[in-house]
XYZ file of C-alpha atoms in Angstrom:
299
model
C 32.037 60.400 27.386
C 33.482 61.359 24.012
C 32.546 64.972 24.621
C 34.414 64.972 27.944
C 37.504 63.470 26.333
C 37.530 66.019 23.514
C 37.044 68.871 25.988
C 40.116 67.885 28.021
C 42.726 68.973 25.428
C 40.893 72.282 24.948
C 40.895 72.891 28.705
C 44.608 72.026 28.903
C 45.443 74.348 26.006
C 43.346 77.166 27.486
C 45.073 76.800 30.864
C 48.479 76.777 29.157
C 47.646 80.049 27.410
C 46.474 81.541 30.716
C 49.801 80.503 32.265
C 51.683 82.170 29.413
C 50.162 85.524 30.368
C 52.283 85.303 33.522
C 55.389 85.096 31.331
C 54.248 88.195 29.426
C 53.744 90.059 32.704
C 57.135 88.970 34.065
C 58.662 90.488 30.934
C 57.709 93.935 32.312
C 59.799 93.462 35.465
C 62.820 95.166 33.916
C 60.974 98.289 32.765
C 58.873 98.747 35.897
C 61.812 97.798 38.107
C 63.957 100.466 36.467
C 61.132 102.963 36.908
C 60.798 102.244 40.635
C 64.013 104.108 41.434
C 66.323 103.213 44.314
C 63.778 101.363 46.465
C 65.717 98.465 48.074
C 64.629 94.985 46.888
C 63.022 93.624 50.069
C 61.039 96.846 50.610
C 59.951 96.741 46.959
C 58.939 93.119 47.450
C 56.910 94.027 50.555
C 55.127 96.888 48.775
C 54.313 94.856 45.666
C 53.190 91.668 47.390
C 51.269 93.713 49.957
C 49.376 95.470 47.152
C 48.687 92.311 45.137
C 47.730 90.263 48.189
C 45.504 93.003 49.576
C 43.649 93.492 46.292
C 43.212 89.737 45.849
C 41.890 89.466 49.409
C 39.366 92.235 48.733
C 38.314 90.462 45.519
C 37.742 87.221 47.419
C 35.753 89.069 50.078
C 33.495 90.706 47.466
C 32.807 87.293 45.917
C 32.220 85.684 49.293
C 35.119 83.277 48.723
C 37.354 83.974 51.725
C 36.867 80.331 52.688
C 39.492 79.377 50.067
C 42.096 80.650 52.540
C 41.163 77.890 54.982
C 43.968 75.591 53.865
C 46.080 73.110 55.856
C 49.298 74.427 57.404
C 51.394 72.465 54.903
C 49.707 74.313 52.010
C 50.353 77.690 53.653
C 53.970 76.751 54.295
C 54.424 75.490 50.739
C 52.928 78.582 49.082
C 54.656 81.109 51.337
C 58.094 79.540 51.176
C 57.723 79.047 47.433
C 57.099 82.731 46.731
C 59.259 84.187 49.482
C 62.045 81.613 49.216
C 62.599 82.293 45.527
C 62.867 86.050 46.045
C 64.955 85.772 49.216
C 67.574 83.558 47.576
C 67.533 85.567 44.350
C 68.236 88.814 46.210
C 70.920 87.046 48.244
C 72.508 85.787 45.025
C 72.745 89.152 43.289
C 74.165 90.717 46.473
C 76.862 88.064 46.877
C 77.868 87.224 43.296
C 78.276 89.103 40.007
C 74.710 89.765 38.731
C 75.487 88.202 35.339
C 76.612 84.944 36.943
C 73.717 84.922 39.426
C 71.117 85.578 36.724
C 72.530 82.899 34.465
C 72.313 80.283 37.226
C 68.857 81.498 38.265
C 67.561 81.171 34.698
C 67.968 77.411 34.867
C 64.559 77.266 36.601
C 62.523 76.847 33.382
C 64.741 73.926 32.351
C 64.375 72.423 35.832
C 60.580 72.681 35.547
C 60.695 70.706 32.314
C 62.969 68.040 33.841
C 61.141 67.776 37.184
C 57.786 67.510 35.427
C 58.744 63.948 34.467
C 58.106 63.019 38.115
C 54.457 64.102 37.932
C 51.691 61.519 37.517
C 50.317 61.406 33.997
C 53.131 63.518 32.516
C 55.576 62.279 29.888
C 58.849 64.089 29.316
C 59.677 63.831 25.627
C 62.895 64.630 23.791
C 61.459 67.714 22.100
C 60.547 69.178 25.515
C 64.177 68.923 26.629
C 65.518 70.232 23.305
C 63.173 73.207 23.472
C 64.170 74.031 27.051
C 67.905 73.734 26.289
C 67.537 76.057 23.265
C 65.715 78.512 25.528
C 68.491 78.302 28.119
C 71.090 78.980 25.404
C 69.155 82.057 24.307
C 68.795 83.297 27.891
C 72.524 82.744 28.441
C 73.289 84.938 25.418
C 71.058 87.690 26.801
C 72.458 87.553 30.325
C 76.111 87.408 29.272
C 75.614 89.721 26.246
C 77.516 87.234 24.144
C 80.532 87.279 26.433
C 82.045 84.575 28.608
C 81.322 83.734 32.226
C 83.999 82.890 34.746
C 82.763 81.463 38.027
C 84.952 82.568 40.957
C 84.953 80.361 44.096
C 85.018 83.563 46.153
C 81.342 84.027 45.259
C 80.307 80.553 46.373
C 77.605 81.946 48.689
C 76.029 83.907 45.860
C 76.215 80.965 43.461
C 74.653 78.671 46.042
C 71.843 81.166 46.625
C 71.216 81.378 42.857
C 70.952 77.585 42.674
C 68.552 77.681 45.625
C 66.370 80.336 43.948
C 66.135 78.244 40.768
C 65.286 75.140 42.785
C 62.695 76.947 44.909
C 60.740 78.274 41.921
C 60.953 75.128 39.805
C 59.934 72.883 42.708
C 57.149 75.291 43.689
C 55.805 75.258 40.128
C 55.949 71.482 39.760
C 54.519 70.618 43.176
C 51.689 73.107 42.564
C 50.512 70.565 40.013
C 50.138 68.022 42.833
C 48.020 70.539 44.770
C 45.467 70.998 42.005
C 42.621 70.858 44.530
C 43.886 74.047 46.225
C 41.981 76.998 44.684
C 44.048 79.654 42.902
C 42.494 82.228 45.222
C 44.653 80.865 48.041
C 47.627 82.565 46.358
C 46.301 85.797 47.894
C 47.295 84.504 51.313
C 50.723 83.428 50.052
C 51.287 86.951 48.697
C 50.376 88.579 52.008
C 52.634 86.238 53.971
C 55.465 86.943 51.513
C 54.908 90.675 51.983
C 55.204 90.274 55.763
C 58.402 88.240 55.558
C 59.875 90.673 53.024
C 59.117 93.586 55.341
C 60.892 91.787 58.180
C 63.947 91.246 55.959
C 63.877 94.895 54.921
C 63.828 96.129 58.505
C 66.707 93.821 59.400
C 68.896 94.215 56.326
C 68.146 97.389 54.385
C 68.008 101.138 54.666
C 64.562 102.510 53.873
C 64.279 104.418 50.602
C 60.721 105.196 49.503
C 59.634 105.742 45.894
C 59.821 109.391 44.849
C 57.368 111.022 42.491
C 54.529 109.805 40.306
C 56.690 107.710 37.938
C 58.357 105.726 40.714
C 55.127 105.177 42.643
C 53.349 104.317 39.401
C 56.033 101.746 38.593
C 55.697 100.163 42.043
C 51.912 99.962 41.625
C 52.305 98.465 38.146
C 54.711 95.863 39.549
C 52.237 94.948 42.290
C 49.337 94.714 39.857
C 50.980 92.626 37.160
C 54.422 90.891 37.345
C 54.390 90.685 41.169
C 50.628 90.278 41.353
C 48.267 88.862 38.753
C 51.114 86.859 37.171
C 51.314 84.502 40.153
C 47.603 83.748 39.890
C 47.653 83.014 36.154
C 50.854 80.964 36.574
C 49.038 78.917 39.209
C 46.278 78.139 36.709
C 48.827 77.210 34.059
C 50.983 74.855 36.107
C 47.967 73.136 37.681
C 45.851 72.606 34.584
C 48.022 73.348 31.536
C 51.012 71.809 29.750
C 53.786 72.344 32.269
C 56.596 71.337 29.879
C 55.468 73.931 27.339
C 55.219 76.566 30.072
C 58.725 75.741 31.271
C 60.261 76.171 27.826
C 58.146 79.240 27.023
C 59.327 80.901 30.255
C 62.627 81.682 28.548
C 60.768 84.301 26.512
C 60.458 86.431 29.690
C 64.100 87.647 29.732
C 63.947 88.130 25.969
C 60.741 90.192 26.044
C 62.086 92.103 29.042
C 65.218 92.982 27.077
C 63.171 94.083 24.062
C 60.989 96.301 26.273
C 64.071 97.897 27.857
C 65.405 98.575 24.358
C 62.069 100.050 23.301
C 62.131 102.425 26.289
C 65.691 103.538 25.607
C 67.524 101.435 28.205
C 69.513 99.429 25.651
C 70.258 98.729 21.993
C 69.179 95.963 19.627
C 72.246 93.904 18.735
C 73.127 90.745 16.840
C 73.339 88.962 20.193
C 69.756 89.966 21.056
C 68.591 88.859 17.607
C 70.266 85.446 17.975
C 68.828 85.022 21.477
C 65.402 85.874 20.065
C 65.794 83.192 17.402
C 66.971 80.497 19.855
C 64.230 81.175 22.407
C 61.507 81.308 19.763
C 62.635 78.064 18.141
C 62.927 76.431 21.574
C 59.397 77.438 22.553
C 57.956 76.186 19.254
C 59.824 72.864 19.512
C 58.646 72.333 23.109
C 55.055 73.196 22.144
C 55.062 70.897 19.104
C 52.355 68.611 20.463
C 50.075 71.508 21.384
C 50.589 73.326 18.070
C 50.106 70.248 15.883
C 47.222 68.786 17.893
C 44.328 68.035 15.583
C 41.068 69.746 16.509
C 38.492 67.404 18.042
């Protein structure tokens, strides 16, 4: 009995670290997205989710685990609308509001995860979780606005509403995933394929087709499908189901920071005082939120 109890914190910490790899992969979205050229967003979504879902399906088939896809309709609806809904509303937001404003509103999702986690059985929302998430939000706000001010114009109400919806979709998806811990992570393969199909339908209805051109653009699309729009969703699933969801929420603010640093490293930007301050705020926020995990005494 004692051995089982001491193993639980180690399992939780391990799952949290697995979930954090998703944040690292999402940090590459900016670089790979820039490298993908002028491919319209819904077509890019369809290509990436189609690749990730197809590879995951093949992996399940090789392991003889296709049975994990036999889930109730409510699970399929939840997973598909979680992945597709977030991207649909995010794309709608940046098309109907200034991108800076839309991104700032969208980046409230990590804070919402921390807050909503208080509703989960067995979870306790502590003050340092909230402080860490708020510090992360402040750092993300600095990055998105580049240290400037934001003025919300009522004329962009549709875009603002869509940005709120995207933040709500992803935070609710992440938190409710915890309640569906019995659903195997492999089922995410089906959610990816359904998201690819819905994205393709949106592309055909709303966008002009522009395919990737050349090895760099196709390579960037493949990299997106393998990592930030692929494997990341599987490792995030492990993290939110078995790890410390408050720590993951606060740590998620490192994604825009790391993305910015990668863009700078590849010549798409410059390191400024604003970036340095954002780095400090997000790092401090993540450490504060993870206080319990960092200071936990070994069993």
